[in-house]
Amino acid sequence: MGQGNETVVTEFILEGFSGLNQRLQLFLSLVFLLIYLTAVMGNATIIFLVCVDNRLQIPMYFFIGNLAFLEICFTSCTSIKLLVILSSGRRTISVSACFVQSHFYFALGCTEFILLVVMSFDRYLAICQPLRYAAIMTQQLCILLVVAAWVAGFTFMSYHLVLLSKLTFCGSNKIQHFFCDNSPLFQLSCSDTNLLWRIDSVLILFILLGSLCLTLSSYVCILFCILRMPSRRKKAFATCSSHLTSLAIVFGSCLDLYSHPSERVSLETNKLVALLNTVLYPFLNPFIYSLRNKLVVLVLKDAIAHATAQLFPQSRCISGQ
């Protein structure tokens, strides 16, 4: 590295959607900004409601609130840079910042998979073991499970930084993506990446498939429990169907992104699927998990009514006359 005519790369250029004309890029930046702000506000609303209303301070909503916080972090990790690229054309990112972004992307993603496993186990206990649910899912256990998910997610993905640190970049510095995903980085490196890519792929697939199997096993057990229920089937099916919709999006997109060898990855397809994973899913998450829920909608209406009464007390007095 650094010998002969080789030039040491100190920063990358995120090509993103550079093939699009400037007006279309500006239009997309406005669309993605609207989606990003809606995702942040929607997930932040869920966190606020779970924190302030006693009706939502039960394990299911505690986990949903933590998932909402995770989604804000996850989408911010990539969306902010994407918005800068599309709106201003500033595409450069230092090598260290690129590695940090890649680490947080995978660590937050791994944490989400573990949290989804925890949430599926919570639904299994609530539906299949209702009499023992309160005794098992105590507040202490819920906090412990969430902390364990975050610690395990970042610990499992610490190897990713080690693998990235072993890559050398001495040729082109143009990444054909809107963030520092592993496929374009491995393709761009002038190191021999065959072994590193195999290690990375095996570990990512182990986490993906392991969490998917555990999650699906919980929902299969739930399905058999629901079929034996004389009542409450409709409510249980509605809850599980929304969760399964979320699982299909997040696991489907990740399996499509990371189940192929790097040399066979189409970066154009990779970018489109990554948009689904990093932009669209966090946007849909509040609607999938919470805002279709009657209790959450009721709590939201009460919060809006209370805020309106505090901001405009005179209007309440007039309406009451």
PDB file of C-alpha atoms in Angstrom:
ATOM      1  CA  MET A   1       0.000   0.000   0.000  1.00  0.00           C
ATOM      2  CA  GLY A   2       1.346   3.364  -0.957  1.00  0.00           C
ATOM      3  CA  GLN A   3       4.137   1.850  -3.090  1.00  0.00           C
ATOM      4  CA  GLY A   4       4.827   2.537  -6.767  1.00  0.00           C
ATOM      5  CA  ASN A   5       2.065   4.368  -8.578  1.00  0.00           C
ATOM      6  CA  GLU A   6      -0.586   3.390  -6.018  1.00  0.00           C
ATOM      7  CA  THR A   7      -2.341   6.272  -4.285  1.00  0.00           C
ATOM      8  CA  VAL A   8      -3.557   5.786  -0.746  1.00  0.00           C
ATOM      9  CA  VAL A   9      -7.285   6.519  -0.532  1.00  0.00           C
ATOM     10  CA  THR A  10      -8.190   8.889   2.327  1.00  0.00           C
ATOM     11  CA  GLU A  11     -11.797   9.569   1.342  1.00  0.00           C
ATOM     12  CA  PHE A  12     -14.539   8.016  -0.727  1.00  0.00           C
ATOM     13  CA  ILE A  13     -17.044   9.489  -3.147  1.00  0.00           C
ATOM     14  CA  LEU A  14     -20.563   8.134  -2.693  1.00  0.00           C
ATOM     15  CA  GLU A  15     -21.903   8.065  -6.220  1.00  0.00           C
ATOM     16  CA  GLY A  16     -25.423   7.309  -4.993  1.00  0.00           C
ATOM     17  CA  PHE A  17     -27.850   8.264  -7.738  1.00  0.00           C
ATOM     18  CA  SER A  18     -25.399  10.378  -9.724  1.00  0.00           C
ATOM     19  CA  GLY A  19     -26.800   9.056 -13.011  1.00  0.00           C
ATOM     20  CA  LEU A  20     -30.012  11.043 -12.452  1.00  0.00           C
ATOM     21  CA  ASN A  21     -30.288  14.647 -13.611  1.00  0.00           C
ATOM     22  CA  GLN A  22     -30.063  17.430 -11.037  1.00  0.00           C
ATOM     23  CA  ARG A  23     -33.774  18.277 -10.995  1.00  0.00           C
ATOM     24  CA  LEU A  24     -34.764  14.682 -10.384  1.00  0.00           C
ATOM     25  CA  GLN A  25     -32.187  14.386  -7.607  1.00  0.00           C
ATOM     26  CA  LEU A  26     -33.599  17.532  -5.969  1.00  0.00           C
ATOM     27  CA  PHE A  27     -37.129  16.143  -6.272  1.00  0.00           C
ATOM     28  CA  LEU A  28     -36.028  12.840  -4.720  1.00  0.00           C
ATOM     29  CA  SER A  29     -34.307  14.727  -1.903  1.00  0.00           C
ATOM     30  CA  LEU A  30     -37.627  16.430  -1.062  1.00  0.00           C
ATOM     31  CA  VAL A  31     -39.503  13.102  -1.208  1.00  0.00           C
ATOM     32  CA  PHE A  32     -36.927  11.342   0.986  1.00  0.00           C
ATOM     33  CA  LEU A  33     -36.851  14.309   3.381  1.00  0.00           C
ATOM     34  CA  LEU A  34     -40.630  14.061   3.797  1.00  0.00           C
ATOM     35  CA  ILE A  35     -40.399  10.297   4.352  1.00  0.00           C
ATOM     36  CA  TYR A  36     -37.513  10.715   6.806  1.00  0.00           C
ATOM     37  CA  LEU A  37     -39.254  13.422   8.849  1.00  0.00           C
ATOM     38  CA  THR A  38     -42.469  11.388   8.914  1.00  0.00           C
ATOM     39  CA  ALA A  39     -40.544   8.311  10.064  1.00  0.00           C
ATOM     40  CA  VAL A  40     -38.770  10.248  12.826  1.00  0.00           C
ATOM     41  CA  MET A  41     -41.944  12.012  13.980  1.00  0.00           C
ATOM     42  CA  GLY A  42     -44.020   8.812  13.837  1.00  0.00           C
ATOM     43  CA  ASN A  43     -41.509   6.773  15.813  1.00  0.00           C
ATOM     44  CA  ALA A  44     -40.897   9.646  18.252  1.00  0.00           C
ATOM     45  CA  THR A  45     -44.665   9.890  18.812  1.00  0.00           C
ATOM     46  CA  ILE A  46     -44.774   6.208  19.751  1.00  0.00           C
ATOM     47  CA  ILE A  47     -41.889   6.670  22.212  1.00  0.00           C
ATOM     48  CA  PHE A  48     -43.624   9.702  23.765  1.00  0.00           C
ATOM     49  CA  LEU A  49     -46.970   7.939  24.135  1.00  0.00           C
ATOM     50  CA  VAL A  50     -45.406   4.840  25.689  1.00  0.00           C
ATOM     51  CA  CYS A  51     -43.504   6.998  28.194  1.00  0.00           C
ATOM     52  CA  VAL A  52     -46.370   9.257  29.305  1.00  0.00           C
ATOM     53  CA  ASP A  53     -49.488   7.055  29.241  1.00  0.00           C
ATOM     54  CA  ASN A  54     -49.967   4.289  31.794  1.00  0.00           C
ATOM     55  CA  ARG A  55     -52.230   2.334  29.436  1.00  0.00           C
ATOM     56  CA  LEU A  56     -49.261   1.677  27.160  1.00  0.00           C
ATOM     57  CA  GLN A  57     -46.774   0.804  29.885  1.00  0.00           C
ATOM     58  CA  ILE A  58     -46.941  -2.938  29.313  1.00  0.00           C
ATOM     59  CA  PRO A  59     -44.222  -5.196  27.827  1.00  0.00           C
ATOM     60  CA  MET A  60     -45.524  -5.208  24.232  1.00  0.00           C
ATOM     61  CA  TYR A  61     -45.508  -1.408  23.963  1.00  0.00           C
ATOM     62  CA  PHE A  62     -42.251  -1.158  25.894  1.00  0.00           C
ATOM     63  CA  PHE A  63     -40.598  -3.264  23.175  1.00  0.00           C
ATOM     64  CA  ILE A  64     -42.363  -1.329  20.407  1.00  0.00           C
ATOM     65  CA  GLY A  65     -41.100   1.932  21.927  1.00  0.00           C
ATOM     66  CA  ASN A  66     -37.552   0.600  21.926  1.00  0.00           C
ATOM     67  CA  LEU A  67     -37.967  -0.584  18.341  1.00  0.00           C
ATOM     68  CA  ALA A  68     -39.168   2.915  17.411  1.00  0.00           C
ATOM     69  CA  PHE A  69     -36.035   4.459  18.963  1.00  0.00           C
ATOM     70  CA  LEU A  70     -33.907   1.910  17.112  1.00  0.00           C
ATOM     71  CA  GLU A  71     -35.600   2.797  13.819  1.00  0.00           C
ATOM     72  CA  ILE A  72     -34.852   6.504  14.312  1.00  0.00           C
ATOM     73  CA  CYS A  73     -31.173   5.699  14.813  1.00  0.00           C
ATOM     74  CA  PHE A  74     -31.099   3.214  11.927  1.00  0.00           C
ATOM     75  CA  THR A  75     -32.696   5.461   9.316  1.00  0.00           C
ATOM     76  CA  SER A  76     -30.676   8.500  10.467  1.00  0.00           C
ATOM     77  CA  CYS A  77     -27.472   6.495   9.984  1.00  0.00           C
ATOM     78  CA  THR A  78     -27.939   6.464   6.197  1.00  0.00           C
ATOM     79  CA  SER A  79     -30.758   8.869   5.300  1.00  0.00           C
ATOM     80  CA  ILE A  80     -29.048  12.069   6.442  1.00  0.00           C
ATOM     81  CA  LYS A  81     -26.048  11.466   4.169  1.00  0.00           C
ATOM     82  CA  LEU A  82     -28.394  10.471   1.329  1.00  0.00           C
ATOM     83  CA  LEU A  83     -30.267  13.770   1.699  1.00  0.00           C
ATOM     84  CA  VAL A  84     -26.991  15.724   1.650  1.00  0.00           C
ATOM     85  CA  ILE A  85     -25.881  13.896  -1.508  1.00  0.00           C
ATOM     86  CA  LEU A  86     -29.142  14.520  -3.371  1.00  0.00           C
ATOM     87  CA  SER A  87     -29.700  18.109  -2.269  1.00  0.00           C
ATOM     88  CA  SER A  88     -26.186  19.595  -2.294  1.00  0.00           C
ATOM     89  CA  GLY A  89     -24.098  17.160  -4.315  1.00  0.00           C
ATOM     90  CA  ARG A  90     -21.532  16.806  -1.481  1.00  0.00           C
ATOM     91  CA  ARG A  91     -20.617  13.165  -1.983  1.00  0.00           C
ATOM     92  CA  THR A  92     -17.290  12.820  -0.180  1.00  0.00           C
ATOM     93  CA  ILE A  93     -16.892  10.887   3.062  1.00  0.00           C
ATOM     94  CA  SER A  94     -13.640  10.107   4.876  1.00  0.00           C
ATOM     95  CA  VAL A  95     -12.515   6.502   5.181  1.00  0.00           C
ATOM     96  CA  SER A  96     -12.922   6.545   8.975  1.00  0.00           C
ATOM     97  CA  ALA A  97     -16.416   8.089   8.754  1.00  0.00           C
ATOM     98  CA  CYS A  98     -17.324   5.493   6.122  1.00  0.00           C
ATOM     99  CA  PHE A  99     -16.232   2.654   8.412  1.00  0.00           C
ATOM    100  CA  VAL A 100     -18.157   4.142  11.340  1.00  0.00           C
ATOM    101  CA  GLN A 101     -21.310   4.474   9.242  1.00  0.00           C
ATOM    102  CA  SER A 102     -20.958   0.880   8.058  1.00  0.00           C
ATOM    103  CA  HIS A 103     -20.433  -0.348  11.634  1.00  0.00           C
ATOM    104  CA  PHE A 104     -23.507   1.453  12.983  1.00  0.00           C
ATOM    105  CA  TYR A 105     -25.622   0.293  10.043  1.00  0.00           C
ATOM    106  CA  PHE A 106     -24.840  -3.374  10.690  1.00  0.00           C
ATOM    107  CA  ALA A 107     -24.796  -3.101  14.496  1.00  0.00           C
ATOM    108  CA  LEU A 108     -28.201  -1.390  14.608  1.00  0.00           C
ATOM    109  CA  GLY A 109     -29.532  -3.907  12.092  1.00  0.00           C
ATOM    110  CA  CYS A 110     -28.287  -6.816  14.204  1.00  0.00           C
ATOM    111  CA  THR A 111     -29.830  -5.245  17.312  1.00  0.00           C
ATOM    112  CA  GLU A 112     -33.152  -4.988  15.486  1.00  0.00           C
ATOM    113  CA  PHE A 113     -33.102  -8.679  14.538  1.00  0.00           C
ATOM    114  CA  ILE A 114     -32.509  -9.638  18.172  1.00  0.00           C
ATOM    115  CA  LEU A 115     -35.244  -7.265  19.341  1.00  0.00           C
ATOM    116  CA  LEU A 116     -37.673  -8.806  16.819  1.00  0.00           C
ATOM    117  CA  VAL A 117     -36.895 -12.225  18.331  1.00  0.00           C
ATOM    118  CA  VAL A 118     -37.650 -10.834  21.789  1.00  0.00           C
ATOM    119  CA  MET A 119     -40.910  -9.276  20.571  1.00  0.00           C
ATOM    120  CA  SER A 120     -42.032 -12.542  18.966  1.00  0.00           C
ATOM    121  CA  PHE A 121     -41.310 -14.380  22.236  1.00  0.00           C
ATOM    122  CA  ASP A 122     -43.331 -11.742  24.093  1.00  0.00           C
ATOM    123  CA  ARG A 123     -46.307 -12.284  21.728  1.00  0.00           C
ATOM    124  CA  TYR A 124     -45.973 -16.062  22.187  1.00  0.00           C
ATOM    125  CA  LEU A 125     -46.221 -15.741  25.957  1.00  0.00           C
ATOM    126  CA  ALA A 126     -49.092 -13.219  25.784  1.00  0.00           C
ATOM    127  CA  ILE A 127     -51.197 -15.378  23.434  1.00  0.00           C
ATOM    128  CA  CYS A 128     -50.218 -18.930  24.371  1.00  0.00           C
ATOM    129  CA  GLN A 129     -49.418 -18.510  28.078  1.00  0.00           C
ATOM    130  CA  PRO A 130     -51.750 -15.673  29.198  1.00  0.00           C
ATOM    131  CA  LEU A 131     -52.042 -16.833  32.818  1.00  0.00           C
ATOM    132  CA  ARG A 132     -48.264 -16.939  33.300  1.00  0.00           C
ATOM    133  CA  TYR A 133     -47.503 -13.875  31.161  1.00  0.00           C
ATOM    134  CA  ALA A 134     -47.510 -11.235  33.914  1.00  0.00           C
ATOM    135  CA  ALA A 135     -45.372 -13.394  36.192  1.00  0.00           C
ATOM    136  CA  ILE A 136     -42.770 -14.076  33.477  1.00  0.00           C
ATOM    137  CA  MET A 137     -42.565 -10.735  31.649  1.00  0.00           C
ATOM    138  CA  THR A 138     -41.695  -8.533  34.601  1.00  0.00           C
ATOM    139  CA  GLN A 139     -40.386  -4.995  34.188  1.00  0.00           C
ATOM    140  CA  GLN A 140     -36.894  -6.131  35.196  1.00  0.00           C
ATOM    141  CA  LEU A 141     -36.871  -8.897  32.580  1.00  0.00           C
ATOM    142  CA  CYS A 142     -38.103  -6.527  29.844  1.00  0.00           C
ATOM    143  CA  ILE A 143     -35.319  -4.038  30.586  1.00  0.00           C
ATOM    144  CA  LEU A 144     -32.759  -6.852  30.727  1.00  0.00           C
ATOM    145  CA  LEU A 145     -33.890  -8.224  27.348  1.00  0.00           C
ATOM    146  CA  VAL A 146     -33.668  -4.813  25.667  1.00  0.00           C
ATOM    147  CA  VAL A 147     -30.226  -4.073  27.134  1.00  0.00           C
ATOM    148  CA  ALA A 148     -29.058  -7.547  26.096  1.00  0.00           C
ATOM    149  CA  ALA A 149     -30.315  -6.925  22.537  1.00  0.00           C
ATOM    150  CA  TRP A 150     -28.325  -3.680  22.235  1.00  0.00           C
ATOM    151  CA  VAL A 151     -25.152  -5.110  23.811  1.00  0.00           C
ATOM    152  CA  ALA A 152     -25.319  -8.307  21.741  1.00  0.00           C
ATOM    153  CA  GLY A 153     -26.002  -6.408  18.508  1.00  0.00           C
ATOM    154  CA  PHE A 154     -22.995  -4.119  18.853  1.00  0.00           C
ATOM    155  CA  THR A 155     -20.779  -6.921  20.214  1.00  0.00           C
ATOM    156  CA  PHE A 156     -21.609  -9.321  17.372  1.00  0.00           C
ATOM    157  CA  MET A 157     -20.906  -6.633  14.793  1.00  0.00           C
ATOM    158  CA  SER A 158     -17.616  -5.494  16.308  1.00  0.00           C
ATOM    159  CA  TYR A 159     -15.968  -8.060  14.017  1.00  0.00           C
ATOM    160  CA  HIS A 160     -17.192  -5.978  11.072  1.00  0.00           C
ATOM    161  CA  LEU A 161     -14.898  -3.104  12.020  1.00  0.00           C
ATOM    162  CA  VAL A 162     -12.009  -5.571  12.315  1.00  0.00           C
ATOM    163  CA  LEU A 163     -12.680  -6.877   8.799  1.00  0.00           C
ATOM    164  CA  LEU A 164     -12.952  -3.355   7.376  1.00  0.00           C
ATOM    165  CA  SER A 165      -9.661  -2.367   9.014  1.00  0.00           C
ATOM    166  CA  LYS A 166      -7.932  -5.155   7.083  1.00  0.00           C
ATOM    167  CA  LEU A 167      -9.028  -3.749   3.715  1.00  0.00           C
ATOM    168  CA  THR A 168      -6.671  -1.525   1.714  1.00  0.00           C
ATOM    169  CA  PHE A 169      -7.882   1.025  -0.832  1.00  0.00           C
ATOM    170  CA  CYS A 170      -5.342   2.231  -3.342  1.00  0.00           C
ATOM    171  CA  GLY A 171      -7.213   2.670  -6.628  1.00  0.00           C
ATOM    172  CA  SER A 172     -10.615   4.149  -7.369  1.00  0.00           C
ATOM    173  CA  ASN A 173     -12.386   5.853  -4.471  1.00  0.00           C
ATOM    174  CA  LYS A 174     -15.885   5.924  -5.999  1.00  0.00           C
ATOM    175  CA  ILE A 175     -18.470   3.869  -4.114  1.00  0.00           C
ATOM    176  CA  GLN A 176     -21.445   3.000  -6.321  1.00  0.00           C
ATOM    177  CA  HIS A 177     -23.902   3.385  -3.467  1.00  0.00           C
ATOM    178  CA  PHE A 178     -25.501   6.046  -1.251  1.00  0.00           C
ATOM    179  CA  PHE A 179     -23.903   4.686   1.934  1.00  0.00           C
ATOM    180  CA  CYS A 180     -20.944   2.535   2.953  1.00  0.00           C
ATOM    181  CA  ASP A 181     -22.404  -0.921   2.498  1.00  0.00           C
ATOM    182  CA  ASN A 182     -20.064  -3.904   2.581  1.00  0.00           C
ATOM    183  CA  SER A 183     -20.562  -5.074  -1.045  1.00  0.00           C
ATOM    184  CA  PRO A 184     -19.185  -1.918  -2.742  1.00  0.00           C
ATOM    185  CA  LEU A 185     -16.398  -1.635  -0.165  1.00  0.00           C
ATOM    186  CA  PHE A 186     -15.230  -5.197  -0.792  1.00  0.00           C
ATOM    187  CA  GLN A 187     -15.460  -4.675  -4.548  1.00  0.00           C
ATOM    188  CA  LEU A 188     -13.474  -1.423  -4.294  1.00  0.00           C
ATOM    189  CA  SER A 189     -10.663  -2.812  -2.151  1.00  0.00           C
ATOM    190  CA  CYS A 190      -7.352  -3.722  -3.755  1.00  0.00           C
ATOM    191  CA  SER A 191      -6.819  -6.419  -1.102  1.00  0.00           C
ATOM    192  CA  ASP A 192      -7.597 -10.086  -1.599  1.00  0.00           C
ATOM    193  CA  THR A 193     -11.122 -10.045  -0.152  1.00  0.00           C
ATOM    194  CA  ASN A 194     -12.217 -13.641  -0.838  1.00  0.00           C
ATOM    195  CA  LEU A 195     -11.586 -14.923   2.689  1.00  0.00           C
ATOM    196  CA  LEU A 196     -12.772 -11.724   4.366  1.00  0.00           C
ATOM    197  CA  TRP A 197     -15.958 -11.728   2.302  1.00  0.00           C
ATOM    198  CA  ARG A 198     -16.689 -15.366   3.198  1.00  0.00           C
ATOM    199  CA  ILE A 199     -16.225 -14.669   6.910  1.00  0.00           C
ATOM    200  CA  ASP A 200     -18.446 -11.600   6.676  1.00  0.00           C
ATOM    201  CA  SER A 201     -21.142 -13.428   4.694  1.00  0.00           C
ATOM    202  CA  VAL A 202     -21.198 -16.440   7.029  1.00  0.00           C
ATOM    203  CA  LEU A 203     -21.564 -14.289  10.137  1.00  0.00           C
ATOM    204  CA  ILE A 204     -24.239 -12.040   8.615  1.00  0.00           C
ATOM    205  CA  LEU A 205     -26.230 -15.032   7.351  1.00  0.00           C
ATOM    206  CA  PHE A 206     -25.858 -16.752  10.736  1.00  0.00           C
ATOM    207  CA  ILE A 207     -27.387 -13.725  12.472  1.00  0.00           C
ATOM    208  CA  LEU A 208     -30.053 -13.276   9.790  1.00  0.00           C
ATOM    209  CA  LEU A 209     -31.153 -16.896   9.517  1.00  0.00           C
ATOM    210  CA  GLY A 210     -30.778 -17.577  13.241  1.00  0.00           C
ATOM    211  CA  SER A 211     -33.005 -14.672  14.236  1.00  0.00           C
ATOM    212  CA  LEU A 212     -35.447 -15.490  11.413  1.00  0.00           C
ATOM    213  CA  CYS A 213     -35.796 -19.124  12.542  1.00  0.00           C
ATOM    214  CA  LEU A 214     -36.307 -18.151  16.181  1.00  0.00           C
ATOM    215  CA  THR A 215     -38.851 -15.498  15.249  1.00  0.00           C
ATOM    216  CA  LEU A 216     -40.792 -17.759  12.891  1.00  0.00           C
ATOM    217  CA  SER A 217     -40.811 -20.602  15.423  1.00  0.00           C
ATOM    218  CA  SER A 218     -42.558 -18.299  17.906  1.00  0.00           C
ATOM    219  CA  TYR A 219     -45.165 -17.300  15.326  1.00  0.00           C
ATOM    220  CA  VAL A 220     -45.743 -20.926  14.276  1.00  0.00           C
ATOM    221  CA  CYS A 221     -46.473 -21.765  17.916  1.00  0.00           C
ATOM    222  CA  ILE A 222     -48.749 -18.721  18.085  1.00  0.00           C
ATOM    223  CA  LEU A 223     -50.603 -19.886  14.965  1.00  0.00           C
ATOM    224  CA  PHE A 224     -51.323 -23.303  16.481  1.00  0.00           C
ATOM    225  CA  CYS A 225     -52.491 -21.630  19.702  1.00  0.00           C
ATOM    226  CA  ILE A 226     -54.813 -19.299  17.775  1.00  0.00           C
ATOM    227  CA  LEU A 227     -56.348 -22.209  15.855  1.00  0.00           C
ATOM    228  CA  ARG A 228     -57.235 -23.877  19.160  1.00  0.00           C
ATOM    229  CA  MET A 229     -58.811 -20.726  20.595  1.00  0.00           C
ATOM    230  CA  PRO A 230     -62.611 -20.665  20.918  1.00  0.00           C
ATOM    231  CA  SER A 231     -62.524 -16.845  20.918  1.00  0.00           C
ATOM    232  CA  ARG A 232     -60.198 -13.838  20.446  1.00  0.00           C
ATOM    233  CA  ARG A 233     -59.002 -15.266  17.120  1.00  0.00           C
ATOM    234  CA  LYS A 234     -59.624 -12.093  15.141  1.00  0.00           C
ATOM    235  CA  LYS A 235     -57.661  -9.864  17.535  1.00  0.00           C
ATOM    236  CA  ALA A 236     -54.761 -12.327  17.744  1.00  0.00           C
ATOM    237  CA  PHE A 237     -54.631 -12.741  13.963  1.00  0.00           C
ATOM    238  CA  ALA A 238     -54.683  -8.956  13.470  1.00  0.00           C
ATOM    239  CA  THR A 239     -51.747  -8.480  15.862  1.00  0.00           C
ATOM    240  CA  CYS A 240     -49.679 -11.256  14.295  1.00  0.00           C
ATOM    241  CA  SER A 241     -50.425 -10.271  10.688  1.00  0.00           C
ATOM    242  CA  SER A 242     -49.043  -6.759  11.235  1.00  0.00           C
ATOM    243  CA  HIS A 243     -45.910  -8.188  12.841  1.00  0.00           C
ATOM    244  CA  LEU A 244     -45.442 -10.715  10.021  1.00  0.00           C
ATOM    245  CA  THR A 245     -45.758  -7.911   7.449  1.00  0.00           C
ATOM    246  CA  SER A 246     -42.892  -6.118   9.167  1.00  0.00           C
ATOM    247  CA  LEU A 247     -40.816  -9.313   9.276  1.00  0.00           C
ATOM    248  CA  ALA A 248     -41.363  -9.975   5.569  1.00  0.00           C
ATOM    249  CA  ILE A 249     -40.041  -6.517   4.667  1.00  0.00           C
ATOM    250  CA  VAL A 250     -36.991  -6.432   6.909  1.00  0.00           C
ATOM    251  CA  PHE A 251     -35.843 -10.057   6.561  1.00  0.00           C
ATOM    252  CA  GLY A 252     -36.731 -10.272   2.865  1.00  0.00           C
ATOM    253  CA  SER A 253     -34.747  -7.158   1.964  1.00  0.00           C
ATOM    254  CA  CYS A 254     -31.726  -8.179   4.061  1.00  0.00           C
ATOM    255  CA  LEU A 255     -31.622 -11.714   2.669  1.00  0.00           C
ATOM    256  CA  ASP A 256     -31.724 -10.285  -0.839  1.00  0.00           C
ATOM    257  CA  LEU A 257     -28.906  -7.868  -0.003  1.00  0.00           C
ATOM    258  CA  TYR A 258     -26.491 -10.167   1.836  1.00  0.00           C
ATOM    259  CA  SER A 259     -27.049 -13.733   0.618  1.00  0.00           C
ATOM    260  CA  HIS A 260     -24.982 -13.380  -2.587  1.00  0.00           C
ATOM    261  CA  PRO A 261     -21.206 -13.324  -3.181  1.00  0.00           C
ATOM    262  CA  SER A 262     -19.856  -9.803  -3.640  1.00  0.00           C
ATOM    263  CA  GLU A 263     -18.834 -10.339  -7.254  1.00  0.00           C
ATOM    264  CA  ARG A 264     -22.404 -11.371  -8.143  1.00  0.00           C
ATOM    265  CA  VAL A 265     -24.067  -8.428  -6.441  1.00  0.00           C
ATOM    266  CA  SER A 266     -25.779  -5.943  -8.761  1.00  0.00           C
ATOM    267  CA  LEU A 267     -25.106  -2.591  -7.145  1.00  0.00           C
ATOM    268  CA  GLU A 268     -28.085  -0.991  -8.902  1.00  0.00           C
ATOM    269  CA  THR A 269     -30.429  -3.616  -7.458  1.00  0.00           C
ATOM    270  CA  ASN A 270     -28.577  -3.340  -4.153  1.00  0.00           C
ATOM    271  CA  LYS A 271     -29.320   0.391  -3.965  1.00  0.00           C
ATOM    272  CA  LEU A 272     -33.036  -0.057  -4.630  1.00  0.00           C
ATOM    273  CA  VAL A 273     -33.427  -2.834  -2.050  1.00  0.00           C
ATOM    274  CA  ALA A 274     -31.352  -0.822   0.443  1.00  0.00           C
ATOM    275  CA  LEU A 275     -33.823   2.070   0.050  1.00  0.00           C
ATOM    276  CA  LEU A 276     -36.609  -0.293   1.081  1.00  0.00           C
ATOM    277  CA  ASN A 277     -34.606  -1.376   4.113  1.00  0.00           C
ATOM    278  CA  THR A 278     -33.224   1.986   5.264  1.00  0.00           C
ATOM    279  CA  VAL A 279     -35.906   4.492   4.212  1.00  0.00           C
ATOM    280  CA  LEU A 280     -39.262   2.829   3.617  1.00  0.00           C
ATOM    281  CA  TYR A 281     -39.316   0.293   6.470  1.00  0.00           C
ATOM    282  CA  PRO A 282     -38.624   2.837   9.264  1.00  0.00           C
ATOM    283  CA  PHE A 283     -41.366   4.989   7.689  1.00  0.00           C
ATOM    284  CA  LEU A 284     -43.883   2.113   7.745  1.00  0.00           C
ATOM    285  CA  ASN A 285     -42.917   0.838  11.194  1.00  0.00           C
ATOM    286  CA  PRO A 286     -45.180   3.188  13.238  1.00  0.00           C
ATOM    287  CA  PHE A 287     -48.175   2.294  11.063  1.00  0.00           C
ATOM    288  CA  ILE A 288     -47.475  -1.451  11.102  1.00  0.00           C
ATOM    289  CA  TYR A 289     -46.945  -1.817  14.838  1.00  0.00           C
ATOM    290  CA  SER A 290     -48.876   0.959  16.527  1.00  0.00           C
ATOM    291  CA  LEU A 291     -51.029   3.421  14.611  1.00  0.00           C
ATOM    292  CA  ARG A 292     -53.319   0.598  13.410  1.00  0.00           C
ATOM    293  CA  ASN A 293     -53.842  -0.353  17.057  1.00  0.00           C
ATOM    294  CA  LYS A 294     -57.102   0.943  18.584  1.00  0.00           C
ATOM    295  CA  LEU A 295     -55.567   1.557  22.012  1.00  0.00           C
ATOM    296  CA  VAL A 296     -52.649   3.531  20.559  1.00  0.00           C
ATOM    297  CA  VAL A 297     -55.040   5.618  18.430  1.00  0.00           C
ATOM    298  CA  LEU A 298     -57.196   6.303  21.519  1.00  0.00           C
ATOM    299  CA  VAL A 299     -54.153   7.332  23.563  1.00  0.00           C
ATOM    300  CA  LEU A 300     -52.978   9.572  20.699  1.00  0.00           C
ATOM    301  CA  LYS A 301     -56.396  11.262  20.481  1.00  0.00           C
ATOM    302  CA  ASP A 302     -56.394  11.843  24.252  1.00  0.00           C
ATOM    303  CA  ALA A 303     -52.880  13.311  24.083  1.00  0.00           C
ATOM    304  CA  ILE A 304     -53.890  15.665  21.247  1.00  0.00           C
ATOM    305  CA  ALA A 305     -57.039  16.725  23.122  1.00  0.00           C
ATOM    306  CA  HIS A 306     -55.014  17.367  26.298  1.00  0.00           C
ATOM    307  CA  ALA A 307     -52.375  19.364  24.401  1.00  0.00           C
ATOM    308  CA  THR A 308     -55.082  21.393  22.648  1.00  0.00           C
ATOM    309  CA  ALA A 309     -56.760  22.147  25.976  1.00  0.00           C
ATOM    310  CA  GLN A 310     -53.438  23.307  27.447  1.00  0.00           C
ATOM    311  CA  LEU A 311     -52.580  25.499  24.458  1.00  0.00           C
ATOM    312  CA  PHE A 312     -56.054  26.954  23.904  1.00  0.00           C
ATOM    313  CA  PRO A 313     -57.835  26.986  27.288  1.00  0.00           C
ATOM    314  CA  GLN A 314     -60.258  29.719  26.167  1.00  0.00           C
ATOM    315  CA  SER A 315     -61.651  27.563  23.350  1.00  0.00           C
ATOM    316  CA  ARG A 316     -62.477  24.857  25.894  1.00  0.00           C
ATOM    317  CA  CYS A 317     -64.306  27.359  28.079  1.00  0.00           C
ATOM    318  CA  ILE A 318     -66.317  28.664  25.108  1.00  0.00           C
ATOM    319  CA  SER A 319     -67.253  25.180  23.936  1.00  0.00           C
ATOM    320  CA  GLY A 320     -68.362  24.284  27.452  1.00  0.00           C
ATOM    321  CA  GLN A 321     -70.759  27.226  27.742  1.00  0.00           C
TER     322      GLN A 321
END
